[in-house]
mmCIF file of C-alpha atoms in Angstrom:
data_model
loop_
_atom_site.group_PDB
_atom_site.id
_atom_site.type_symbol
_atom_site.label_atom_id
_atom_site.label_comp_id
_atom_site.label_asym_id
_atom_site.label_seq_id
_atom_site.Cartn_x
_atom_site.Cartn_y
_atom_site.Cartn_z
ATOM 1 C CA UNK A 18 77.711 53.642 123.625
ATOM 2 C CA UNK A 19 77.936 49.367 123.403
ATOM 3 C CA UNK A 20 78.277 46.903 126.560
ATOM 4 C CA UNK A 21 81.820 45.579 125.724
ATOM 5 C CA UNK A 22 82.913 43.683 128.932
ATOM 6 C CA UNK A 23 81.800 40.658 127.591
ATOM 7 C CA UNK A 24 84.033 41.164 124.439
ATOM 8 C CA UNK A 25 87.057 39.803 123.935
ATOM 9 C CA UNK A 26 87.428 39.436 120.269
ATOM 10 C CA UNK A 27 89.235 42.762 119.164
ATOM 11 C CA UNK A 28 91.579 41.443 116.873
ATOM 12 C CA UNK A 29 89.221 40.563 114.827
ATOM 13 C CA UNK A 30 86.985 44.165 114.508
ATOM 14 C CA UNK A 31 86.704 46.695 117.348
ATOM 15 C CA UNK A 32 83.204 47.971 118.696
ATOM 16 C CA UNK A 33 82.514 50.942 116.423
ATOM 17 C CA UNK A 34 83.797 54.698 118.427
ATOM 18 C CA UNK A 35 79.915 56.138 118.595
ATOM 19 C CA UNK A 36 80.803 59.629 117.869
ATOM 20 C CA UNK A 37 83.142 59.198 115.238
ATOM 21 C CA UNK A 38 80.643 57.350 113.043
ATOM 22 C CA UNK A 39 77.861 59.515 113.530
ATOM 23 C CA UNK A 40 79.788 62.509 112.809
ATOM 24 C CA UNK A 41 81.360 60.816 109.356
ATOM 25 C CA UNK A 42 77.527 59.733 108.648
ATOM 26 C CA UNK A 43 76.403 63.020 109.444
ATOM 27 C CA UNK A 44 79.584 65.010 107.277
ATOM 28 C CA UNK A 45 78.617 61.906 104.139
ATOM 29 C CA UNK A 46 75.119 63.274 103.849
ATOM 30 C CA UNK A 47 76.009 67.065 104.214
ATOM 31 C CA UNK A 48 78.733 66.539 101.403
ATOM 32 C CA UNK A 49 77.259 63.737 99.319
ATOM 33 C CA UNK A 50 78.538 64.599 95.813
ATOM 34 C CA UNK A 51 80.910 61.905 93.933
ATOM 35 C CA UNK A 52 84.570 64.034 95.119
ATOM 36 C CA UNK A 53 85.659 62.796 91.603
ATOM 37 C CA UNK A 54 83.040 65.343 90.199
ATOM 38 C CA UNK A 55 83.730 68.529 88.598
ATOM 39 C CA UNK A 56 80.733 70.987 90.052
ATOM 40 C CA UNK A 57 80.718 73.121 93.157
ATOM 41 C CA UNK A 58 78.890 69.993 95.416
ATOM 42 C CA UNK A 59 81.868 67.555 93.805
ATOM 43 C CA UNK A 60 84.745 70.227 94.889
ATOM 44 C CA UNK A 61 83.466 71.085 98.156
ATOM 45 C CA UNK A 62 83.073 67.247 98.758
ATOM 46 C CA UNK A 63 86.483 66.215 97.682
ATOM 47 C CA UNK A 64 87.844 69.260 100.359
ATOM 48 C CA UNK A 65 86.925 66.967 102.401
ATOM 49 C CA UNK A 66 88.415 64.396 101.677
ATOM 50 C CA UNK A 67 91.439 66.216 101.141
ATOM 51 C CA UNK A 68 91.575 67.348 104.552
ATOM 52 C CA UNK A 69 90.863 63.291 106.031
ATOM 53 C CA UNK A 70 93.952 62.508 103.849
ATOM 54 C CA UNK A 71 95.881 65.291 105.365
ATOM 55 C CA UNK A 72 94.958 64.503 109.056
ATOM 56 C CA UNK A 73 95.694 60.939 108.524
ATOM 57 C CA UNK A 74 99.267 62.350 106.387
ATOM 58 C CA UNK A 75 99.647 64.000 109.933
ATOM 59 C CA UNK A 76 99.201 61.074 112.767
ATOM 60 C CA UNK A 77 101.683 59.201 110.544
ATOM 61 C CA UNK A 78 104.249 61.825 110.056
ATOM 62 C CA UNK A 79 104.354 61.147 105.861
ATOM 63 C CA UNK A 80 103.279 63.277 102.887
ATOM 64 C CA UNK A 81 99.876 63.623 101.787
ATOM 65 C CA UNK A 82 100.018 62.307 98.549
ATOM 66 C CA UNK A 83 101.980 59.083 99.976
ATOM 67 C CA UNK A 84 98.081 58.092 101.636
ATOM 68 C CA UNK A 85 95.544 56.495 99.649
ATOM 69 C CA UNK A 86 92.869 55.151 100.782
ATOM 70 C CA UNK A 87 91.215 51.212 100.260
ATOM 71 C CA UNK A 88 88.596 48.928 101.135
ATOM 72 C CA UNK A 89 90.394 47.724 103.913
ATOM 73 C CA UNK A 90 93.215 46.134 104.760
ATOM 74 C CA UNK A 91 93.252 43.102 102.821
ATOM 75 C CA UNK A 92 93.499 45.792 99.747
ATOM 76 C CA UNK A 93 95.904 47.497 101.061
ATOM 77 C CA UNK A 94 98.150 44.443 101.133
ATOM 78 C CA UNK A 95 97.131 43.349 97.965
ATOM 79 C CA UNK A 96 98.328 46.301 95.767
ATOM 80 C CA UNK A 97 101.664 45.894 96.227
ATOM 81 C CA UNK A 98 101.980 42.568 95.371
ATOM 82 C CA UNK A 99 99.594 43.073 92.459
ATOM 83 C CA UNK A 100 101.634 45.634 91.153
ATOM 84 C CA UNK A 101 104.953 43.246 90.505
ATOM 85 C CA UNK A 102 102.995 41.509 87.751
ATOM 86 C CA UNK A 103 103.650 44.572 85.825
ATOM 87 C CA UNK A 104 107.145 43.389 85.901
ATOM 88 C CA UNK A 105 108.147 41.325 82.614
ATOM 89 C CA UNK A 106 109.649 38.641 84.132
ATOM 90 C CA UNK A 107 108.522 36.816 87.609
ATOM 91 C CA UNK A 108 111.184 37.450 90.527
ATOM 92 C CA UNK A 109 110.812 35.892 94.548
ATOM 93 C CA UNK A 110 109.281 37.753 96.860
ATOM 94 C CA UNK A 111 109.914 36.964 100.232
ATOM 95 C CA UNK A 112 106.753 37.011 103.287
ATOM 96 C CA UNK A 113 107.555 35.206 106.124
ATOM 97 C CA UNK A 114 104.856 31.691 107.458
ATOM 98 C CA UNK A 115 102.897 33.879 109.857
ATOM 99 C CA UNK A 116 101.566 36.276 107.827
ATOM 100 C CA UNK A 117 98.150 37.248 107.204
ATOM 101 C CA UNK A 118 95.914 35.350 104.963
ATOM 102 C CA UNK A 119 96.404 38.333 102.608
ATOM 103 C CA UNK A 120 99.469 38.262 102.126
ATOM 104 C CA UNK A 121 100.172 34.609 102.705
ATOM 105 C CA UNK A 122 96.732 33.056 99.784
ATOM 106 C CA UNK A 123 98.021 36.000 97.191
ATOM 107 C CA UNK A 124 101.061 35.336 97.434
ATOM 108 C CA UNK A 125 99.672 31.364 96.974
ATOM 109 C CA UNK A 126 98.754 32.720 93.480
ATOM 110 C CA UNK A 127 101.649 35.069 92.412
ATOM 111 C CA UNK A 128 102.682 31.308 92.793
ATOM 112 C CA UNK A 129 100.348 30.342 89.954
ATOM 113 C CA UNK A 130 101.444 32.946 87.779
ATOM 114 C CA UNK A 131 105.742 31.799 87.941
ATOM 115 C CA UNK A 132 106.882 34.060 90.707
ATOM 116 C CA UNK A 133 108.799 32.420 92.580
ATOM 117 C CA UNK A 134 107.701 32.415 96.781
ATOM 118 C CA UNK A 135 110.051 31.982 99.537
ATOM 119 C CA UNK A 136 108.380 31.566 103.339
ATOM 120 C CA UNK A 137 110.718 32.764 106.497
ATOM 121 C CA UNK A 138 109.995 30.361 109.474
ATOM 122 C CA UNK A 139 109.539 32.432 112.677
ATOM 123 C CA UNK A 140 111.097 31.052 115.401
ATOM 124 C CA UNK A 141 109.272 28.927 118.559
ATOM 125 C CA UNK A 142 108.510 32.582 119.813
ATOM 126 C CA UNK A 143 106.313 33.426 117.286
ATOM 127 C CA UNK A 144 109.157 36.132 115.969
ATOM 128 C CA UNK A 145 110.729 36.065 112.534
ATOM 129 C CA UNK A 146 114.380 37.536 112.934
ATOM 130 C CA UNK A 147 116.074 39.779 110.980
ATOM 131 C CA UNK A 148 118.585 37.400 110.893
ATOM 132 C CA UNK A 149 116.366 34.808 109.374
ATOM 133 C CA UNK A 150 115.264 37.361 106.528
ATOM 134 C CA UNK A 151 118.852 37.806 105.392
ATOM 135 C CA UNK A 152 119.416 33.952 105.289
ATOM 136 C CA UNK A 153 116.408 33.598 102.516
ATOM 137 C CA UNK A 154 117.384 36.482 100.679
ATOM 138 C CA UNK A 155 118.016 35.899 96.983
ATOM 139 C CA UNK A 156 119.670 38.143 94.545
ATOM 140 C CA UNK A 157 116.331 38.601 92.496
ATOM 141 C CA UNK A 158 114.369 39.196 96.013
ATOM 142 C CA UNK A 159 112.073 42.957 95.593
ATOM 143 C CA UNK A 160 109.749 42.205 97.674
ATOM 144 C CA UNK A 161 109.275 40.860 101.510
ATOM 145 C CA UNK A 162 106.452 41.057 103.517
ATOM 146 C CA UNK A 163 106.368 41.042 107.077
ATOM 147 C CA UNK A 164 103.948 41.923 109.332
ATOM 148 C CA UNK A 165 104.471 44.739 112.201
ATOM 149 C CA UNK A 166 102.315 42.594 114.602
ATOM 150 C CA UNK A 167 101.048 38.877 114.203
ATOM 151 C CA UNK A 168 97.090 38.645 115.126
ATOM 152 C CA UNK A 169 97.270 35.258 116.573
ATOM 153 C CA UNK A 170 100.241 35.747 119.152
ATOM 154 C CA UNK A 171 100.342 39.790 119.318
ATOM 155 C CA UNK A 172 104.455 38.845 118.796
ATOM 156 C CA UNK A 173 106.034 41.934 117.729
ATOM 157 C CA UNK A 174 107.952 41.930 114.910
ATOM 158 C CA UNK A 175 111.413 43.317 113.986
ATOM 159 C CA UNK A 176 109.823 45.202 111.419
ATOM 160 C CA UNK A 177 112.819 48.275 111.567
ATOM 161 C CA UNK A 178 116.270 45.888 112.151
ATOM 162 C CA UNK A 179 114.634 43.884 108.712
ATOM 163 C CA UNK A 180 114.118 47.089 106.964
ATOM 164 C CA UNK A 181 118.525 47.691 107.975
ATOM 165 C CA UNK A 182 119.523 44.545 106.751
ATOM 166 C CA UNK A 183 117.611 45.286 103.757
ATOM 167 C CA UNK A 184 119.706 48.428 103.110
ATOM 168 C CA UNK A 185 122.335 46.094 104.399
ATOM 169 C CA UNK A 186 121.933 43.615 101.440
ATOM 170 C CA UNK A 187 121.544 46.419 98.654
ATOM 171 C CA UNK A 188 124.576 47.770 99.864
ATOM 172 C CA UNK A 189 126.547 44.700 99.591
ATOM 173 C CA UNK A 190 125.600 42.831 96.425
ATOM 174 C CA UNK A 191 125.271 46.618 95.036
ATOM 175 C CA UNK A 192 121.922 45.785 93.709
ATOM 176 C CA UNK A 193 118.346 47.126 94.262
ATOM 177 C CA UNK A 194 117.151 46.935 97.313
ATOM 178 C CA UNK A 195 114.092 44.684 97.895
ATOM 179 C CA UNK A 196 110.880 46.301 98.925
ATOM 180 C CA UNK A 197 109.317 46.013 102.371
ATOM 181 C CA UNK A 198 105.663 45.869 102.756
ATOM 182 C CA UNK A 199 104.570 45.653 106.148
ATOM 183 C CA UNK A 200 100.768 44.642 107.072
ATOM 184 C CA UNK A 201 100.242 47.439 109.818
ATOM 185 C CA UNK A 202 96.387 45.856 110.671
ATOM 186 C CA UNK A 203 97.207 44.905 114.464
ATOM 187 C CA UNK A 204 99.863 47.388 115.370
ATOM 188 C CA UNK A 205 98.106 50.881 114.541
ATOM 189 C CA UNK A 206 96.662 51.920 117.187
ATOM 190 C CA UNK A 207 97.788 49.341 119.379
ATOM 191 C CA UNK A 208 101.391 49.985 119.563
ATOM 192 C CA UNK A 209 103.877 52.619 118.946
ATOM 193 C CA UNK A 210 104.869 52.891 114.861
ATOM 194 C CA UNK A 211 107.265 54.316 112.989
ATOM 195 C CA UNK A 212 105.838 54.111 109.525
ATOM 196 C CA UNK A 213 108.124 56.541 108.416
ATOM 197 C CA UNK A 214 111.025 54.848 109.413
ATOM 198 C CA UNK A 215 113.641 54.219 106.211
ATOM 199 C CA UNK A 216 112.947 51.417 104.967
ATOM 200 C CA UNK A 217 109.660 50.918 105.382
ATOM 201 C CA UNK A 218 108.851 50.592 101.210
ATOM 202 C CA UNK A 219 104.809 50.105 101.544
ATOM 203 C CA UNK A 220 101.848 49.661 104.952
ATOM 204 C CA UNK A 221 98.402 48.557 105.036
ATOM 205 C CA UNK A 222 96.155 50.114 107.386
ATOM 206 C CA UNK A 223 92.508 48.936 108.384
ATOM 207 C CA UNK A 224 90.173 50.870 110.261
ATOM 208 C CA UNK A 225 87.781 48.434 111.798
ATOM 209 C CA UNK A 226 90.426 47.286 114.479
ATOM 210 C CA UNK A 227 90.251 50.556 115.831
ATOM 211 C CA UNK A 228 86.924 51.917 116.402
ATOM 212 C CA UNK A 229 86.545 52.907 112.714
ATOM 213 C CA UNK A 230 83.522 51.344 110.186
ATOM 214 C CA UNK A 231 84.149 48.594 108.088
ATOM 215 C CA UNK A 232 85.254 48.824 104.285
ATOM 216 C CA UNK A 233 87.556 51.399 104.927
ATOM 217 C CA UNK A 234 91.256 51.354 104.610
ATOM 218 C CA UNK A 235 94.650 52.917 103.693
ATOM 219 C CA UNK A 236 98.036 52.533 102.256
ATOM 220 C CA UNK A 237 100.975 54.052 102.788
ATOM 221 C CA UNK A 238 103.236 54.497 99.921
ATOM 222 C CA UNK A 239 106.323 55.927 100.603
ATOM 223 C CA UNK A 240 107.304 55.628 96.473
ATOM 224 C CA UNK A 241 104.652 55.590 93.941
ATOM 225 C CA UNK A 242 103.714 52.340 92.281
ATOM 226 C CA UNK A 243 102.181 51.681 88.887
ATOM 227 C CA UNK A 244 99.119 49.470 89.930
ATOM 228 C CA UNK A 245 97.914 46.162 88.055
ATOM 229 C CA UNK A 246 94.038 46.979 88.963
ATOM 230 C CA UNK A 247 93.352 50.367 86.912
ATOM 231 C CA UNK A 248 89.451 52.083 86.611
ATOM 232 C CA UNK A 249 88.529 55.695 86.984
ATOM 233 C CA UNK A 250 91.629 56.626 88.390
ATOM 234 C CA UNK A 251 90.898 57.855 92.089
ATOM 235 C CA UNK A 252 93.620 57.858 94.782
ATOM 236 C CA UNK A 253 95.971 59.227 91.314
ATOM 237 C CA UNK A 254 95.088 55.705 89.786
ATOM 238 C CA UNK A 255 96.474 53.534 92.554
ATOM 239 C CA UNK A 256 92.974 53.001 93.578
ATOM 240 C CA UNK A 257 90.018 53.446 91.300
ATOM 241 C CA UNK A 258 86.649 53.643 92.370
ATOM 242 C CA UNK A 259 84.327 56.029 93.848
ATOM 243 C CA UNK A 260 85.964 57.342 97.055
ATOM 244 C CA UNK A 261 84.572 56.424 100.447
ATOM 245 C CA UNK A 262 83.945 59.819 102.111
ATOM 246 C CA UNK A 263 82.224 58.463 105.282
ATOM 247 C CA UNK A 264 84.596 56.058 105.739
ATOM 248 C CA UNK A 265 88.312 57.718 104.924
ATOM 249 C CA UNK A 266 87.059 60.504 107.522
ATOM 250 C CA UNK A 267 86.257 58.398 110.065
ATOM 251 C CA UNK A 268 89.349 56.271 109.291
ATOM 252 C CA UNK A 269 91.114 60.158 110.034
ATOM 253 C CA UNK A 270 89.697 60.388 112.903
ATOM 254 C CA UNK A 271 90.368 57.028 114.705
ATOM 255 C CA UNK A 272 93.619 57.455 113.744
ATOM 256 C CA UNK A 273 93.900 60.611 115.240
ATOM 257 C CA UNK A 274 92.665 59.105 118.385
ATOM 258 C CA UNK A 275 94.733 56.130 119.234
ATOM 259 C CA UNK A 276 97.267 55.910 116.756
ATOM 260 C CA UNK A 277 100.805 55.740 119.165
ATOM 261 C CA UNK A 278 104.324 57.559 117.618
ATOM 262 C CA UNK A 279 107.247 56.845 118.460
ATOM 263 C CA UNK A 280 109.345 59.370 120.843
ATOM 264 C CA UNK A 281 110.989 61.731 118.651
ATOM 265 C CA UNK A 282 108.530 61.649 115.672
ATOM 266 C CA UNK A 283 106.429 64.327 114.509
ATOM 267 C CA UNK A 284 103.085 62.970 115.929
ATOM 268 C CA UNK A 285 104.725 62.427 119.319
ATOM 269 C CA UNK A 286 104.265 65.223 120.887
ATOM 270 C CA UNK A 287 99.809 65.306 119.654
ATOM 271 C CA UNK A 288 98.148 65.512 123.183
ATOM 272 C CA UNK A 289 95.818 62.173 121.284
ATOM 273 C CA UNK A 290 99.591 60.046 121.037
ATOM 274 C CA UNK A 291 99.999 61.065 125.254
ATOM 275 C CA UNK A 292 96.310 60.032 126.239
ATOM 276 C CA UNK A 293 97.221 56.736 123.700
ATOM 277 C CA UNK A 294 100.378 56.072 125.017
ATOM 278 C CA UNK A 295 98.393 56.318 128.838
ATOM 279 C CA UNK A 296 96.440 53.286 127.615
ATOM 280 C CA UNK A 297 98.864 51.771 125.869
ATOM 281 C CA UNK A 298 101.171 51.335 129.655
ATOM 282 C CA UNK A 299 98.198 50.536 131.252
ATOM 283 C CA UNK A 300 97.039 47.846 129.273
ATOM 284 C CA UNK A 301 100.575 46.366 129.400
ATOM 285 C CA UNK A 302 100.199 45.742 133.617
ATOM 286 C CA UNK A 303 96.470 44.963 133.199
ATOM 287 C CA UNK A 304 97.510 42.298 130.427
ATOM 288 C CA UNK A 305 100.909 40.978 132.444
ATOM 289 C CA UNK A 306 98.752 39.976 134.872
ATOM 290 C CA UNK A 307 95.738 38.605 132.583
ATOM 291 C CA UNK A 308 98.639 36.167 131.738
ATOM 292 C CA UNK A 309 100.047 35.313 135.310
ATOM 293 C CA UNK A 310 96.249 34.143 136.110
ATOM 294 C CA UNK A 311 95.328 32.898 133.182
ATOM 295 C CA UNK A 312 99.323 30.643 133.801
ATOM 296 C CA UNK A 313 97.663 29.670 137.255
ATOM 297 C CA UNK A 314 94.785 27.647 136.022
ATOM 298 C CA UNK A 315 95.743 23.846 135.977
ATOM 299 C CA UNK A 316 96.135 22.727 132.415
ATOM 300 C CA UNK A 317 96.431 26.219 130.492
ATOM 301 C CA UNK A 318 99.666 26.951 128.904
ATOM 302 C CA UNK A 319 100.566 30.497 127.337
ATOM 303 C CA UNK A 320 100.893 30.339 123.414
ATOM 304 C CA UNK A 321 104.222 31.140 122.927
ATOM 305 C CA UNK A 322 104.575 29.677 126.741
ATOM 306 C CA UNK A 323 108.020 32.164 126.643
ATOM 307 C CA UNK A 324 105.969 34.811 126.992
ATOM 308 C CA UNK A 325 105.092 34.066 130.517
ATOM 309 C CA UNK A 326 108.723 34.903 131.554
ATOM 310 C CA UNK A 327 108.292 38.100 128.782
ATOM 311 C CA UNK A 328 106.950 42.027 129.644
ATOM 312 C CA UNK A 329 103.846 42.942 127.840
ATOM 313 C CA UNK A 330 104.574 45.304 126.065
ATOM 314 C CA UNK A 331 107.044 46.603 123.176
ATOM 315 C CA UNK A 332 108.198 47.451 119.879
ATOM 316 C CA UNK A 333 111.706 46.656 118.424
ATOM 317 C CA UNK A 334 113.133 44.037 121.034
ATOM 318 C CA UNK A 335 112.510 40.321 120.586
ATOM 319 C CA UNK A 336 110.532 38.067 122.136
ATOM 320 C CA UNK A 337 108.370 41.507 122.990
ATOM 321 C CA UNK A 338 103.852 40.947 122.803
ATOM 322 C CA UNK A 339 101.610 43.571 121.923
ATOM 323 C CA UNK A 340 99.060 43.866 125.389
ATOM 324 C CA UNK A 341 96.165 43.243 123.462
ATOM 325 C CA UNK A 342 96.155 40.059 121.961
ATOM 326 C CA UNK A 343 97.024 36.703 124.211
ATOM 327 C CA UNK A 344 96.723 32.895 122.566
ATOM 328 C CA UNK A 345 96.230 30.941 125.633
ATOM 329 C CA UNK A 346 95.571 26.684 125.388
ATOM 330 C CA UNK A 347 94.324 24.661 127.619
ATOM 331 C CA UNK A 348 94.516 20.978 127.702
ATOM 332 C CA UNK A 349 91.291 18.326 127.038
ATOM 333 C CA UNK A 350 89.575 20.888 125.732
ATOM 334 C CA UNK A 351 89.353 22.069 122.186
ATOM 335 C CA UNK A 352 89.295 25.720 121.310
ATOM 336 C CA UNK A 353 86.086 25.801 119.440
ATOM 337 C CA UNK A 354 84.831 23.954 123.170
ATOM 338 C CA UNK A 355 86.346 26.906 125.008
ATOM 339 C CA UNK A 356 84.605 29.419 122.625
ATOM 340 C CA UNK A 357 81.355 28.122 123.058
ATOM 341 C CA UNK A 358 81.333 27.300 126.614
ATOM 342 C CA UNK A 359 82.406 31.200 127.031
ATOM 343 C CA UNK A 360 80.023 32.142 124.825
ATOM 344 C CA UNK A 361 77.062 30.840 127.306
ATOM 345 C CA UNK A 362 79.117 32.931 129.564
ATOM 346 C CA UNK A 363 78.553 36.165 127.772
ATOM 347 C CA UNK A 364 82.186 36.239 126.855
ATOM 348 C CA UNK A 365 83.450 36.471 123.378
ATOM 349 C CA UNK A 366 86.914 34.746 121.977
ATOM 350 C CA UNK A 367 87.539 33.396 119.107
ATOM 351 C CA UNK A 368 90.000 30.444 118.024
ATOM 352 C CA UNK A 369 92.819 33.302 116.022
ATOM 353 C CA UNK A 370 92.281 35.076 113.038
ATOM 354 C CA UNK A 371 88.702 35.608 112.279
ATOM 355 C CA UNK A 372 89.678 35.411 108.650
ATOM 356 C CA UNK A 373 90.846 31.587 108.744
ATOM 357 C CA UNK A 374 88.623 30.825 111.340
ATOM 358 C CA UNK A 375 85.934 28.031 109.410
ATOM 359 C CA UNK A 376 88.945 26.719 107.812
ATOM 360 C CA UNK A 377 90.047 24.627 111.200
ATOM 361 C CA UNK A 378 93.486 25.698 109.968
ATOM 362 C CA UNK A 379 96.403 27.188 112.517
ATOM 363 C CA UNK A 380 99.525 27.893 110.338
ATOM 364 C CA UNK A 381 100.604 30.439 112.799
ATOM 365 C CA UNK A 382 101.022 28.019 115.603
ATOM 366 C CA UNK A 383 102.297 25.209 113.193
ATOM 367 C CA UNK A 384 105.007 27.256 111.621
ATOM 368 C CA UNK A 385 105.941 28.100 114.595
ATOM 369 C CA UNK A 386 106.142 24.422 115.484
ATOM 370 C CA UNK A 387 103.625 23.732 118.082
ATOM 371 C CA UNK A 388 102.442 20.890 118.696
ATOM 372 C CA UNK A 389 98.932 19.778 117.388
ATOM 373 C CA UNK A 390 97.373 19.067 120.401
ATOM 374 C CA UNK A 391 98.160 22.272 122.017
ATOM 375 C CA UNK A 392 97.190 24.248 118.687
ATOM 376 C CA UNK A 393 94.038 22.439 118.251
ATOM 377 C CA UNK A 394 93.072 23.810 121.968
ATOM 378 C CA UNK A 395 94.307 27.198 121.273
ATOM 379 C CA UNK A 396 92.667 30.422 121.496
ATOM 380 C CA UNK A 397 92.686 34.055 121.037
ATOM 381 C CA UNK A 398 91.549 36.429 124.271
ATOM 382 C CA UNK A 399 91.927 40.253 122.764
ATOM 383 C CA UNK A 400 91.528 43.245 124.005
ATOM 384 C CA UNK A 401 90.527 47.196 123.430
ATOM 385 C CA UNK A 402 90.549 50.355 124.589
ATOM 386 C CA UNK A 403 87.173 49.544 126.417
ATOM 387 C CA UNK A 404 88.607 46.536 128.317
ATOM 388 C CA UNK A 405 88.300 47.127 131.504
ATOM 389 C CA UNK A 406 91.151 45.347 134.712
ATOM 390 C CA UNK A 407 88.182 43.936 136.486
ATOM 391 C CA UNK A 408 86.465 42.271 132.967
ATOM 392 C CA UNK A 409 89.662 40.759 132.179
ATOM 393 C CA UNK A 410 89.180 39.144 135.892
ATOM 394 C CA UNK A 411 86.175 37.831 135.215
ATOM 395 C CA UNK A 412 87.396 36.205 131.851
ATOM 396 C CA UNK A 413 89.984 34.195 133.448
ATOM 397 C CA UNK A 414 87.628 32.869 136.546
ATOM 398 C CA UNK A 415 84.733 31.835 133.538
ATOM 399 C CA UNK A 416 87.936 29.658 132.157
ATOM 400 C CA UNK A 417 89.297 28.192 134.733
ATOM 401 C CA UNK A 418 85.794 26.716 135.838
ATOM 402 C CA UNK A 419 85.322 25.322 131.994
ATOM 403 C CA UNK A 420 89.096 24.388 132.458
ATOM 404 C CA UNK A 421 87.893 22.207 135.284
ATOM 405 C CA UNK A 422 85.252 21.444 134.083
ATOM 406 C CA UNK A 423 86.906 19.227 131.163
ATOM 407 C CA UNK A 424 89.758 17.981 133.854
ATOM 408 C CA UNK A 425 90.402 14.521 133.932
#
């Protein structure tokens, strides 16, 4: 078992669950054939791939034929966007300004192809409200992309309310409802979430955020779409390429272990769900204490500052935050300096999304209206299922010592 006592970058990647990785590796050695092959060895491999799909679907409370294995969360985000290129003429896509680069930068490529990309600003809490989405909709909006949990601030977005807004707009105008795609990468296994909520058309998942291997993800599609990229026809033609059996198996097992289902949904009574909810409740308490302790450090501010006065957990209440992610800024300590100084003490954090870290920009914080100096000093602390409260207390002490060193 890895030593993760000083690891606070779980939002970038979670340490692998060794038993699941070993199980998946052993399975791949036994069922080594190509699942698309028609001989007996291929058929046996296909059965295991089907079982993995059924396991993942059962956790999500959806039909197996709506779950498609991909190379990761990024590809799962790309497929609904690229499918738009099948349309005879460009229209409008609406995305929030706090989306992951997988959505934000791919949308920019659509703009180069003639599509109208409209953005919705979050408020100063980092929340994209349903009202803001409603105000940004146009008559030709065909897709709306809203992440469930922001990867830098932990802000939980009101996805269900946004889905209801899109339905109400369609009923009011008599036009076809805009599709809703949800990036669930930081929500799956982190907060209770119901992907089968009416009005959620697609959702992206990633294995390595919840203890699985890199290079495997999943896409939920409530209804089939016509993919832009074609190939060998695997995954019902949605995602061609030789299937990653070991990865799919590991993802399904991680989802069984960690996915939190909303009360009243089909998977809510699973023993694993009860254990996951217990971990979630405990983390809410740990993180609330962590935020309070950080706030007491001279020169430290929580981003957004209103989080200091809000509960750590929540799923659909505006102003709630995932207990697994906290953003903070330290006066006189640039973010990169805090990251390096903590690393010297064997504490590992980041300045934000690993996909954006080398670009030295903070578009999410800028969209929230965070002052430049505060944004430049912001760092992200992210936690996981093996993070102990004592580890978090030690991290606060280390950050406080570094802040004192740089105080003027």
